[in-house]
Each structure stands twice: as structure tokens, then as C-alpha cells.
PDB file of C-alpha atoms in Angstrom:
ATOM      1  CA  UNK A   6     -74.770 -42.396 -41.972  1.00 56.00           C
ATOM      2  CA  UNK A   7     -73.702 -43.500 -38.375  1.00 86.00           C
ATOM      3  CA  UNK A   8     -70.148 -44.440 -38.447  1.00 95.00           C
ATOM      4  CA  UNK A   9     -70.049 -48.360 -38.163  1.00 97.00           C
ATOM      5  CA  UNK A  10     -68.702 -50.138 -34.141  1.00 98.00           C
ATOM      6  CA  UNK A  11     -66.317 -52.540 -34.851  1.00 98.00           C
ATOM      7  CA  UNK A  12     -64.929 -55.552 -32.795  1.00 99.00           C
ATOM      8  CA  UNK A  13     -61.364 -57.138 -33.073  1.00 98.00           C
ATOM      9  CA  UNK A  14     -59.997 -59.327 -31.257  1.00 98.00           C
ATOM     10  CA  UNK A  15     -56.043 -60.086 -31.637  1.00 97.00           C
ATOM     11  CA  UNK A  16     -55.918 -56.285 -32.504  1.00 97.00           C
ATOM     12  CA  UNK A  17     -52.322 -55.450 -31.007  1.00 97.00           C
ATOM     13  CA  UNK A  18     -50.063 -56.711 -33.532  1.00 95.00           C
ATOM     14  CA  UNK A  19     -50.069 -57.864 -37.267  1.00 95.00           C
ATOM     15  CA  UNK A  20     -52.976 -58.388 -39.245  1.00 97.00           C
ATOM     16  CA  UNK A  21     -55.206 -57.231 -36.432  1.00 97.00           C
ATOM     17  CA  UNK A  22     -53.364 -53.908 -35.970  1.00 97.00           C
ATOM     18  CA  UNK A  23     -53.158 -53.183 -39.567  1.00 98.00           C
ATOM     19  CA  UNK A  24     -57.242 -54.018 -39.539  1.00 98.00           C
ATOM     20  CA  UNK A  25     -57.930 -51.519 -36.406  1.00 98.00           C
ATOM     21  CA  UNK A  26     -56.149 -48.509 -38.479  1.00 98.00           C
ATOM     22  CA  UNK A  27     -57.780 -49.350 -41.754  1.00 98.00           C
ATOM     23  CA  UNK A  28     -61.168 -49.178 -40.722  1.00 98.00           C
ATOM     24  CA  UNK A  29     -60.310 -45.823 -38.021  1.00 98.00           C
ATOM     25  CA  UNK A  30     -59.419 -43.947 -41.473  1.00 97.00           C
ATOM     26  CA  UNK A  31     -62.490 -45.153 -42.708  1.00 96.00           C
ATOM     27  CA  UNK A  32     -64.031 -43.251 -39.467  1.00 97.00           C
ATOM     28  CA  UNK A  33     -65.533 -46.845 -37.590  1.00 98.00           C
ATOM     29  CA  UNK A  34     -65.946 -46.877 -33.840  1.00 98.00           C
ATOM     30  CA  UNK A  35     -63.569 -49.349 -32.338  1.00 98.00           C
ATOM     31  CA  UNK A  36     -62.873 -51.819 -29.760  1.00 98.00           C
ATOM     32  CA  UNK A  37     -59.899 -53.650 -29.883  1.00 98.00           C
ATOM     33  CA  UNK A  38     -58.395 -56.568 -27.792  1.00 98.00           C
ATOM     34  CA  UNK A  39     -55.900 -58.412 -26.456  1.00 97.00           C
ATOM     35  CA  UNK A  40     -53.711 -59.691 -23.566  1.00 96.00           C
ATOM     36  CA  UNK A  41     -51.866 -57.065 -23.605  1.00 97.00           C
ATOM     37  CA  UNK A  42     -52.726 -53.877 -21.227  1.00 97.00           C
ATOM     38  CA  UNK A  43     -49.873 -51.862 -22.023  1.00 97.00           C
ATOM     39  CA  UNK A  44     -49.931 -52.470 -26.143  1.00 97.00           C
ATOM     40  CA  UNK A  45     -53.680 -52.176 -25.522  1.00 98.00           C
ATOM     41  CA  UNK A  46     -54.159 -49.105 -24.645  1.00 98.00           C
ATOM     42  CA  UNK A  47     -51.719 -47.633 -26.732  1.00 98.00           C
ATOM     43  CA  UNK A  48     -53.553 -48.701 -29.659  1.00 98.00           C
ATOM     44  CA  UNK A  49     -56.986 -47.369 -28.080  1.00 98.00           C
ATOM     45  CA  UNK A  50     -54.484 -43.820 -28.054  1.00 98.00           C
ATOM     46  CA  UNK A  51     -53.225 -44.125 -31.907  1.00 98.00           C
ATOM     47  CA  UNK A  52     -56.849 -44.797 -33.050  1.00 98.00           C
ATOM     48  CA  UNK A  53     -57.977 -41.532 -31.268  1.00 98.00           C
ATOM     49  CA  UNK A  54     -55.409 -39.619 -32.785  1.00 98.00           C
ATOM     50  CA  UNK A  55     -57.062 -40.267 -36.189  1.00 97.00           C
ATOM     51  CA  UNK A  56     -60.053 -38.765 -34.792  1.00 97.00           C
ATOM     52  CA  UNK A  57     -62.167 -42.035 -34.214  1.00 98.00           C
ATOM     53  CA  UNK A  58     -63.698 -43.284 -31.114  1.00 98.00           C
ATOM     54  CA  UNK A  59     -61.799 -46.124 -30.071  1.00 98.00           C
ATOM     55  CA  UNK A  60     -61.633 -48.691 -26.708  1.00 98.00           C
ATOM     56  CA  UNK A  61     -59.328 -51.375 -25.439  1.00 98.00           C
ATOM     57  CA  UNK A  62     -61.021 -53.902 -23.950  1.00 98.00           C
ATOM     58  CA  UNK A  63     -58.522 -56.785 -22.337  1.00 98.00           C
ATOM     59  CA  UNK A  64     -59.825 -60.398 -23.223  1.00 98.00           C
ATOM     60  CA  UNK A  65     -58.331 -63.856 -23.411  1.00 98.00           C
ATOM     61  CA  UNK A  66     -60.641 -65.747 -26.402  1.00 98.00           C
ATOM     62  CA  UNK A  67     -59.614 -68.940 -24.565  1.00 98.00           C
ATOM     63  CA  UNK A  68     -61.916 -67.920 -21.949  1.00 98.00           C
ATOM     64  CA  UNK A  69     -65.734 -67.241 -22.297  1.00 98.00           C
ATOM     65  CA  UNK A  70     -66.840 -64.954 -19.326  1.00 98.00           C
ATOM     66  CA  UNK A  71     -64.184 -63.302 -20.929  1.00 98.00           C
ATOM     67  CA  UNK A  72     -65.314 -62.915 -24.153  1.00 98.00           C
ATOM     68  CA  UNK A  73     -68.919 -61.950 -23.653  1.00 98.00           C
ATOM     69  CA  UNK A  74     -67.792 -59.418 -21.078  1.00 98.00           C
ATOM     70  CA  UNK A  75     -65.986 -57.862 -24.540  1.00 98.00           C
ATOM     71  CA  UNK A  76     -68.757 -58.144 -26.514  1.00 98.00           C
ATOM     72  CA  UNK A  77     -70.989 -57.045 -23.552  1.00 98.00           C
ATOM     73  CA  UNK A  78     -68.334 -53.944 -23.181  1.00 98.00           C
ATOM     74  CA  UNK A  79     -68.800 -53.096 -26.785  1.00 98.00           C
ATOM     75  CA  UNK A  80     -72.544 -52.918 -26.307  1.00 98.00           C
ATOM     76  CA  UNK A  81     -72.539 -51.081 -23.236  1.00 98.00           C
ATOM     77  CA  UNK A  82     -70.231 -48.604 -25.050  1.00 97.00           C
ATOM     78  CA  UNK A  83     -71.632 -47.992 -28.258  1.00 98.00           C
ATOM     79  CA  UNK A  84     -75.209 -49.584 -28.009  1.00 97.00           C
ATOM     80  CA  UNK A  85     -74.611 -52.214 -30.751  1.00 97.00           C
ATOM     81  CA  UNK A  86     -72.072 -54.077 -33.065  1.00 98.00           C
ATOM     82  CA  UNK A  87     -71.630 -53.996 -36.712  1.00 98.00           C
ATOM     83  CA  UNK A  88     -68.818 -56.036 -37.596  1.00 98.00           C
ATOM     84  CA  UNK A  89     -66.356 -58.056 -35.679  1.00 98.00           C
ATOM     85  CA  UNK A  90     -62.886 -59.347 -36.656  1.00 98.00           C
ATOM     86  CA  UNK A  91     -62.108 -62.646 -35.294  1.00 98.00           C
ATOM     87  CA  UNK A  92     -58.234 -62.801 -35.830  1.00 97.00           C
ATOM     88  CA  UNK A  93     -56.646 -63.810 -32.285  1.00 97.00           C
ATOM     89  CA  UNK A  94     -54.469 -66.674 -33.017  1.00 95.00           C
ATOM     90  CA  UNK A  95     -50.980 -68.385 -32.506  1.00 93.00           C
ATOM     91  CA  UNK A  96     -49.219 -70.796 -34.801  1.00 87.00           C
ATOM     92  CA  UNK A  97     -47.981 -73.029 -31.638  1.00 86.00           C
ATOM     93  CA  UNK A  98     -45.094 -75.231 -31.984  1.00 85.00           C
ATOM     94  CA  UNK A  99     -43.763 -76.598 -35.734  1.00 84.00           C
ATOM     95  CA  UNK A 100     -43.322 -80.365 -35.317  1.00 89.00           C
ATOM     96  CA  UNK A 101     -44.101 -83.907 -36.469  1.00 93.00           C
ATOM     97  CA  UNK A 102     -47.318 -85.174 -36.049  1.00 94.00           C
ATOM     98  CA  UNK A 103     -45.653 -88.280 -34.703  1.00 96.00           C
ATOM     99  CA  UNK A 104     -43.976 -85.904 -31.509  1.00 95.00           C
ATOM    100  CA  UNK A 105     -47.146 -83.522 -30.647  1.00 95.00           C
ATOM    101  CA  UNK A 106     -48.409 -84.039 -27.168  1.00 95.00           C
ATOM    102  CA  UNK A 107     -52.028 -82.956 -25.854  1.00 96.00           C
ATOM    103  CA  UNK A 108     -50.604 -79.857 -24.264  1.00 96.00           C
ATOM    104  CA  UNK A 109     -49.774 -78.932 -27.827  1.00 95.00           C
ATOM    105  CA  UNK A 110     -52.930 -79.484 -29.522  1.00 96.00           C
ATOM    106  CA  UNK A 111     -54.719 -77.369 -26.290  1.00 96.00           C
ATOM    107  CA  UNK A 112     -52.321 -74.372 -27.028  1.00 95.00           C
ATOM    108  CA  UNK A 113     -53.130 -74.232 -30.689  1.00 96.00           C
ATOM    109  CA  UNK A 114     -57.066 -75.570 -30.521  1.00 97.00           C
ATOM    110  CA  UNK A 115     -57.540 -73.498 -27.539  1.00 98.00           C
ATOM    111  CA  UNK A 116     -57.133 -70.049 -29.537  1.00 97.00           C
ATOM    112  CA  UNK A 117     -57.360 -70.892 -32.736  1.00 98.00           C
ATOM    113  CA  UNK A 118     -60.901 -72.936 -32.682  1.00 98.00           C
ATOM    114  CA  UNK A 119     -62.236 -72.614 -28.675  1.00 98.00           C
ATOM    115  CA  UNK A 120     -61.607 -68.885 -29.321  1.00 98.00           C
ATOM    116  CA  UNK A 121     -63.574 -68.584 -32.729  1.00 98.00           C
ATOM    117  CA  UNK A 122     -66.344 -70.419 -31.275  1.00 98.00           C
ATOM    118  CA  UNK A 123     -66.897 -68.334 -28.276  1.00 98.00           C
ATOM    119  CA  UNK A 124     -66.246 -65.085 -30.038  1.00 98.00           C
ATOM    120  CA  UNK A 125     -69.465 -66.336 -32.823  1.00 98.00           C
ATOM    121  CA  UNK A 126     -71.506 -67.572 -30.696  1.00 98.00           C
ATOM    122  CA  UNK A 127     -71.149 -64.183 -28.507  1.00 98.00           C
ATOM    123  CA  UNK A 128     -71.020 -62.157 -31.725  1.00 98.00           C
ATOM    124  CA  UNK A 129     -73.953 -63.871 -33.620  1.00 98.00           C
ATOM    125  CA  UNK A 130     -75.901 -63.295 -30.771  1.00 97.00           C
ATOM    126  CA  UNK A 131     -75.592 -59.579 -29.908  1.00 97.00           C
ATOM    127  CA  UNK A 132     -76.210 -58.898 -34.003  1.00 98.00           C
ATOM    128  CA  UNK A 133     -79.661 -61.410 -34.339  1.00 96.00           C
ATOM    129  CA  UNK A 134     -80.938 -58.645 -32.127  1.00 89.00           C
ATOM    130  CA  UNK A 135     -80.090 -55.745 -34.681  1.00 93.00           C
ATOM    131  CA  UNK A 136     -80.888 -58.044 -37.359  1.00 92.00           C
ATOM    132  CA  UNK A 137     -77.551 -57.313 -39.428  1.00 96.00           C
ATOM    133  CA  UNK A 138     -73.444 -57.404 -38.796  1.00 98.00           C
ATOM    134  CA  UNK A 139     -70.648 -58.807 -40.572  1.00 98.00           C
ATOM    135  CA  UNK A 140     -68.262 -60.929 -39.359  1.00 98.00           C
ATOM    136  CA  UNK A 141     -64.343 -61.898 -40.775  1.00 98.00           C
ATOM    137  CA  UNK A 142     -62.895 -64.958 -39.386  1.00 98.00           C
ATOM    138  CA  UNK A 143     -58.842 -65.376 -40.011  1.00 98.00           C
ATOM    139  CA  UNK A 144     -57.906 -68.035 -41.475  1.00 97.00           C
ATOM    140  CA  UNK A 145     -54.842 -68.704 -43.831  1.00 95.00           C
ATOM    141  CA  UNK A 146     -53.688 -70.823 -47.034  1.00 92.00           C
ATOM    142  CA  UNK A 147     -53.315 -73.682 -44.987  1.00 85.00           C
ATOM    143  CA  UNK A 148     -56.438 -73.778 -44.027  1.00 92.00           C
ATOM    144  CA  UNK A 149     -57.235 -75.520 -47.366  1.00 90.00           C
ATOM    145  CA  UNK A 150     -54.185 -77.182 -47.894  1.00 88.00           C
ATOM    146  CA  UNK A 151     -51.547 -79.305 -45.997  1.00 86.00           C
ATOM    147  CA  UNK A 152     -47.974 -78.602 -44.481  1.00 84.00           C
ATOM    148  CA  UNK A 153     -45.419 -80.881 -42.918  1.00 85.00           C
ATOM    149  CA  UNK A 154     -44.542 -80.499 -39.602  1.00 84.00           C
ATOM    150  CA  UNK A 155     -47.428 -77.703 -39.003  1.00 87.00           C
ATOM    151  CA  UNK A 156     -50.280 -80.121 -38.756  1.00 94.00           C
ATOM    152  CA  UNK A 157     -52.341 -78.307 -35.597  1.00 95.00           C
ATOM    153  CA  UNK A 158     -51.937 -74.637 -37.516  1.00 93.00           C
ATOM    154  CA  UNK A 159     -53.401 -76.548 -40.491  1.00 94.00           C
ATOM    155  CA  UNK A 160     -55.797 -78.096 -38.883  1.00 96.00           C
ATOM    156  CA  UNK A 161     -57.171 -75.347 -36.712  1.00 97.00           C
ATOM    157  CA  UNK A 162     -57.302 -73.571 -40.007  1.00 97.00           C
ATOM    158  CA  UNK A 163     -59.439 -76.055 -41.451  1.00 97.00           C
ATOM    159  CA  UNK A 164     -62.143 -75.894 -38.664  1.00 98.00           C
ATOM    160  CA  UNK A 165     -61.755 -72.001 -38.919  1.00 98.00           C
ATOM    161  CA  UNK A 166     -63.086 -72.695 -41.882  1.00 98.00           C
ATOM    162  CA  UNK A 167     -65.650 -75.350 -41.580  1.00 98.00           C
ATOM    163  CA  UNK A 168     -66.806 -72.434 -39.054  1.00 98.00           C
ATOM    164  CA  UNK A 169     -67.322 -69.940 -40.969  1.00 98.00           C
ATOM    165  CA  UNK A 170     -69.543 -71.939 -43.407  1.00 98.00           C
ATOM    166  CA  UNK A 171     -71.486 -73.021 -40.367  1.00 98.00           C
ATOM    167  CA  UNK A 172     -72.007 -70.034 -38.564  1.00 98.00           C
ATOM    168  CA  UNK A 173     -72.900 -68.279 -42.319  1.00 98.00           C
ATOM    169  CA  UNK A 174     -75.815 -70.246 -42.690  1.00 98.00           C
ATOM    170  CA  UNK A 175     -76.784 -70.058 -39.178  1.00 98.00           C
ATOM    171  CA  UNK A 176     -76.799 -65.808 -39.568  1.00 98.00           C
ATOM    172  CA  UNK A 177     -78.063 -65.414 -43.135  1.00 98.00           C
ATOM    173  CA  UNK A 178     -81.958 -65.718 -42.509  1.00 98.00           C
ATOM    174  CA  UNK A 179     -80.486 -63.276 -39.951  1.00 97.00           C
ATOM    175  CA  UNK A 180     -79.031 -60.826 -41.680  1.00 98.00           C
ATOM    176  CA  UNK A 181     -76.057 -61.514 -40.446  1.00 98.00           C
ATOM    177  CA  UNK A 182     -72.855 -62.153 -42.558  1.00 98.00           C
ATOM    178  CA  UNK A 183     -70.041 -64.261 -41.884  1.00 98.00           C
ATOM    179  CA  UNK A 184     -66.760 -64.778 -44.265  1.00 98.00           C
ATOM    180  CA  UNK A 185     -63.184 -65.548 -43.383  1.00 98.00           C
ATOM    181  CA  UNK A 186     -59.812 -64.278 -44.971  1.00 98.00           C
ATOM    182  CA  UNK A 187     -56.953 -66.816 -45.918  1.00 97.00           C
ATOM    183  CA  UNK A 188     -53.079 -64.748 -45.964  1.00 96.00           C
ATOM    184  CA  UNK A 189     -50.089 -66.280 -47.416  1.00 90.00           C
ATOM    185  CA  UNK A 190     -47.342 -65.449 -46.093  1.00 88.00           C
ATOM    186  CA  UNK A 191     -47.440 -62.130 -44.694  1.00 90.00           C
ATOM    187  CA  UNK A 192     -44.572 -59.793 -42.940  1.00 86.00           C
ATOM    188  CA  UNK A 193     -45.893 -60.316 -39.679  1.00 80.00           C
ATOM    189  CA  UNK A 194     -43.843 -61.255 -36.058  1.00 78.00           C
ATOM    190  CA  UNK A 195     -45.778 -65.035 -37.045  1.00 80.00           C
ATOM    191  CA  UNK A 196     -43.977 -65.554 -40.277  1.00 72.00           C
ATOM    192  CA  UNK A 197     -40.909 -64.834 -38.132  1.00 73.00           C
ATOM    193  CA  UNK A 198     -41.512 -67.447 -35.622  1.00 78.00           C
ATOM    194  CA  UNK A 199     -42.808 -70.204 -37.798  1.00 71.00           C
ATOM    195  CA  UNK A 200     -39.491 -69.666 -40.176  1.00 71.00           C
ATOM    196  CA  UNK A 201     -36.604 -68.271 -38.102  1.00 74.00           C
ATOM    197  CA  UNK A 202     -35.857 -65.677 -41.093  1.00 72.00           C
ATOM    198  CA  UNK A 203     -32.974 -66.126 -43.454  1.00 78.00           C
ATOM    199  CA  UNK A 204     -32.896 -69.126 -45.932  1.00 80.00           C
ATOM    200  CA  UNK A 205     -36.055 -70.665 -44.786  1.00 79.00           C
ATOM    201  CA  UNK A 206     -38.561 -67.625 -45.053  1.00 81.00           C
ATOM    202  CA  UNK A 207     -37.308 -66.673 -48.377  1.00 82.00           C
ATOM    203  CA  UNK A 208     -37.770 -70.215 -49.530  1.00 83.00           C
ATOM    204  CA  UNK A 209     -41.554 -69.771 -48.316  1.00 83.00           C
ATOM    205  CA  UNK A 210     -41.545 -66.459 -50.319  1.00 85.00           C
ATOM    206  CA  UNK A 211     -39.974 -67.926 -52.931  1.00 87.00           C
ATOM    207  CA  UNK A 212     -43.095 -70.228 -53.454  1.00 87.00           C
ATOM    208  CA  UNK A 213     -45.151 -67.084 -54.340  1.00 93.00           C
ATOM    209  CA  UNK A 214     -46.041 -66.578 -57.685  1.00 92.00           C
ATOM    210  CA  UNK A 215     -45.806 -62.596 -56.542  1.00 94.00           C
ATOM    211  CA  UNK A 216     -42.371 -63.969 -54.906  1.00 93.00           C
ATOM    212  CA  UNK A 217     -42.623 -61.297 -52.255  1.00 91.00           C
ATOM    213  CA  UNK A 218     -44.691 -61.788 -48.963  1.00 89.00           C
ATOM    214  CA  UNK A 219     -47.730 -60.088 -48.467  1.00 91.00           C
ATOM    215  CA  UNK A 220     -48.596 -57.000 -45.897  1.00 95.00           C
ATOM    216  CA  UNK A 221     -50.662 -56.471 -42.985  1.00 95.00           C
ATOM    217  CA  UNK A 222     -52.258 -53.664 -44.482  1.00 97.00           C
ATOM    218  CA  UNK A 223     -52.960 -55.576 -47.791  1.00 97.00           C
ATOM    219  CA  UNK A 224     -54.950 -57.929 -45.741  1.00 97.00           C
ATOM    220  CA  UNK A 225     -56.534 -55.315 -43.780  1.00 98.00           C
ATOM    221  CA  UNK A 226     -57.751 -54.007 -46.571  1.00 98.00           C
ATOM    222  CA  UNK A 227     -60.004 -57.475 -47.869  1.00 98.00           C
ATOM    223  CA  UNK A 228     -61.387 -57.906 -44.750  1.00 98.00           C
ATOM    224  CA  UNK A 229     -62.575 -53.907 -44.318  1.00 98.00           C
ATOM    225  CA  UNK A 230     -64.014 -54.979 -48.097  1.00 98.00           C
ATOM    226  CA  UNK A 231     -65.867 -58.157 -46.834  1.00 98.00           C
ATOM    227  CA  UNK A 232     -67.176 -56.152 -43.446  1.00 98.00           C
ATOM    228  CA  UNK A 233     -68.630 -53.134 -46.533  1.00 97.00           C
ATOM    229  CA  UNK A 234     -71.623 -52.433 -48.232  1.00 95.00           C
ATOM    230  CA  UNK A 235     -69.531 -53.400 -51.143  1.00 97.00           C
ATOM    231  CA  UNK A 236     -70.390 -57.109 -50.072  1.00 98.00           C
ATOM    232  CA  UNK A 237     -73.673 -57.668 -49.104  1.00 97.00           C
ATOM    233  CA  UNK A 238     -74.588 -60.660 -51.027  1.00 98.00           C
ATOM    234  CA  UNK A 239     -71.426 -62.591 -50.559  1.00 98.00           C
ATOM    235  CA  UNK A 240     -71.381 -65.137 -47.289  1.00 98.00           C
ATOM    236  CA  UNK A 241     -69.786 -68.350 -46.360  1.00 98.00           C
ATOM    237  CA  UNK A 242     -66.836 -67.814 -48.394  1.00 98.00           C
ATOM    238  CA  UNK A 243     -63.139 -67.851 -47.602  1.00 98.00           C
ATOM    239  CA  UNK A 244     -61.350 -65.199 -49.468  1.00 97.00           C
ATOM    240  CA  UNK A 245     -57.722 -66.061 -50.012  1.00 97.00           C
ATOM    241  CA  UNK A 246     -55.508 -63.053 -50.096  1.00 96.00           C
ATOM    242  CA  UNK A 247     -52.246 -64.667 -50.762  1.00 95.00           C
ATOM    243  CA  UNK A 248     -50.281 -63.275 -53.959  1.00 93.00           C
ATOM    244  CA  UNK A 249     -51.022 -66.218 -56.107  1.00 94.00           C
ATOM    245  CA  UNK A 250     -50.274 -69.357 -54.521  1.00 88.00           C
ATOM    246  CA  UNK A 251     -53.637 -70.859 -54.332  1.00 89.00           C
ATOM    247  CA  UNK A 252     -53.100 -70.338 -58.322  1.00 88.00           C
ATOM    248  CA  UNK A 253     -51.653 -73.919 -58.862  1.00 75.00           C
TER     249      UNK A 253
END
């Protein structure tokens, strides 16, 4: 069997990173991106040393020429695309709802939403051509639920989402399947930013039935699941991956 080309965007840290070196020691073809050229490429290097063929491809998702030049790149490289991993994204500022500004919501929307768009739309249309992929959106718990202070994360979540379920229908008479992943709390540089560490992450954690956060690699490891052969019926659904706290 051909080894499978993959597509992530958001690869150089976190979730994405842990995703790029789950599915290289499964032996997929990569291309993963970022803003980053340094981190980039360094990544591209690690993923070779595990014996895979792997490319970094620099893209901004905010930006569209951008982002079907990197789908167009992964085409021209490999000659098609099996699965892509949407999971560029930034939690933006933590504040009221009553202080946000419209450069706020753009810095959020922008990556979050603009950027999931454009990468489906690019995505879903290099794969009706094969006539199969999979595709993982990112979401996270609060994409289905609410939290003060954090309402454009949430609500970027929630059209992450709404998405998913959209662009699923659209690609099932396709072939084509499209699912998203919801973490909890997960050790990533995120977590650190939207708590500030000490007292106030471990009173996140502490609202985890598992009362431990999760790992990138424990969320790699759902979304190389949903991308398998292991999940060929299952589409439009958002998989939550968060050690219980959905449970309630």
C-alpha cells in the first residue's frame, strides 16, 4: 500500500507537532506548515530522520494565495493529498466581552475561522478530484460549551465546528471525510498563555475528572485514528478528547 501524503497546517509546535511525528512513525508522506522558517524546516529534518518523506512548506492560513500555493505545493510534490490536519490557531487575548475591540475579534476570527475556511475549501477541492481524503479540523471543549472572559476562542470554536458539519456533508457523496477533534486542556505553550501557570492552570486541571491535563501526543493519536481506515464510516462528528470533562 502507498504510504498516505499528509497536510498540516500549525505543524511547528503542540498538537500539530505531536500530529506530524505520529503519523511519520506510521510511515505518511508529510508537509507541514507554519510561519516559522527556521522551526519549519527543522521539523521537515526530524521527520526525515524517521525515515519518512517530509516538506516544510511556509504559509499564513490568514491568507489564501497562500494557502492554495500549500496545497498546490503538496500536489506538485507528491501528486495528491490524503488527509489534511487543519490545526493552525491562537487563543488571542482573555477578556470581557464588554472590553473586546474589532482588532480583537480579526486576530482570533482571522486564524481560527478565515483560516479553516480557506484551508477546506482548498483541501476539499484537490481531494473531489481523487474522489477520497480525510480531513481533522481542531477544535476544543469550548467549542461546545461557554467560558468567561474567552468568548472569541469559544466562539471561533463553535464555527470550527458548525464547519466541520458543513463541509462533511458537502464531501461525503465525495468520498471525502471531514471530522474535528475537541482537547481539554492539554500541556501545550497555549494552556500556558491562556492561564499564566501556577494556581490558575491547576485549577483548570483540577476540573478534570482525570485531574491531570492531557498530551500532545494523546491527541495526536485520535486524530491519526479519525484520518485511518479504522474510520471510514464515521463523518461530521467532533470527537472530544478531553479526560472526562464533557462527562457532566
Amino acid at each position: 500500500m502507498t504510504a498516505p501524503v499528509v497536510l498540516i497546517t500549525g505543524a511547528l509546535a503542540g498538537i500539530g507537532r505531536a500530529t506530524a511525528l505520529a503519523f511519520a512513525r506510521q510511515g505518511a508522506r508529510l508537509v507541514v506548515s507554519g510561519r516559522r522558517d527556521d522551526a519549519g524546516q527543522a521539523l521537515a529534518g526530524e521527520l526525515r530522520e524517521l525515515g519518512v518523506e517530509a516538506e516544510f512548506i511556509r504559509a499564513d492560513v490568514r491568507d489564501e494565495a497562500e494557502v492554495e500555493a500549500l496545497v498546490a505545493g503538496t500536489l506538485a510534490r507528491f501528486g495528491w493529498l490524503d488527509v489534511a490536519v487543519n490545526n493552525a490557531g491562537t487563543e488571542g487575548t482573555l477578556t470581557p466581552l464588554t472590553d473586546l475591540t474589532t482588532d480583537s475579534y480579526a486576530a482570533v476570527f482571522d486564524t481560527n475561522v478565515l483560516g479553516t475556511v480557506l484551508s477546506l475549501k482548498h483541501e476539499l477541492r484537490a481531494m473531489r478530484g481523487q474522489g477520497r481524503g480525510a480531513i481533522v479540523n481542531l477544535s476544543s471543549t469550548m467549542g461546545h460549551r461557554g467560558a468567561a472572559n474567552a468568548a472569541l476562542y469559544v466562539a471561533s470554536k463553535h464555527a470550527v465546528e458548525g464547519l466541520t458539519k458543513t463541509a462533511a456533508l458537502e464531501g461525503a457523496p465525495l468520498g471525502i471525510r471531514v471530522n474535528a477533534v475537541a482537547p481539554g486542556p492539554v500541556e501545550t505553550e497555549m494552556l500556558a498563555r491562556l492561564t499564566g501557570g501556577g494556581e490558575r492552570k491547576a485549577a483548570l486541571v483540577a476540573g478534570v475528572p482525570m485531574k491531570r491535563a492531557g498530551t500532545p501526543a494523546e491527541i495526536s493519536q485520535a486524530i491519526v485514528w479519525l484520518a485511518s481506515d479504522h474510520a471510514t464510516f464515521l463523518t461530521g462528528q467532533v470527537i472530544d478528547v478531553n479526560g472526562g470533562k464533557t462527562a457532566f
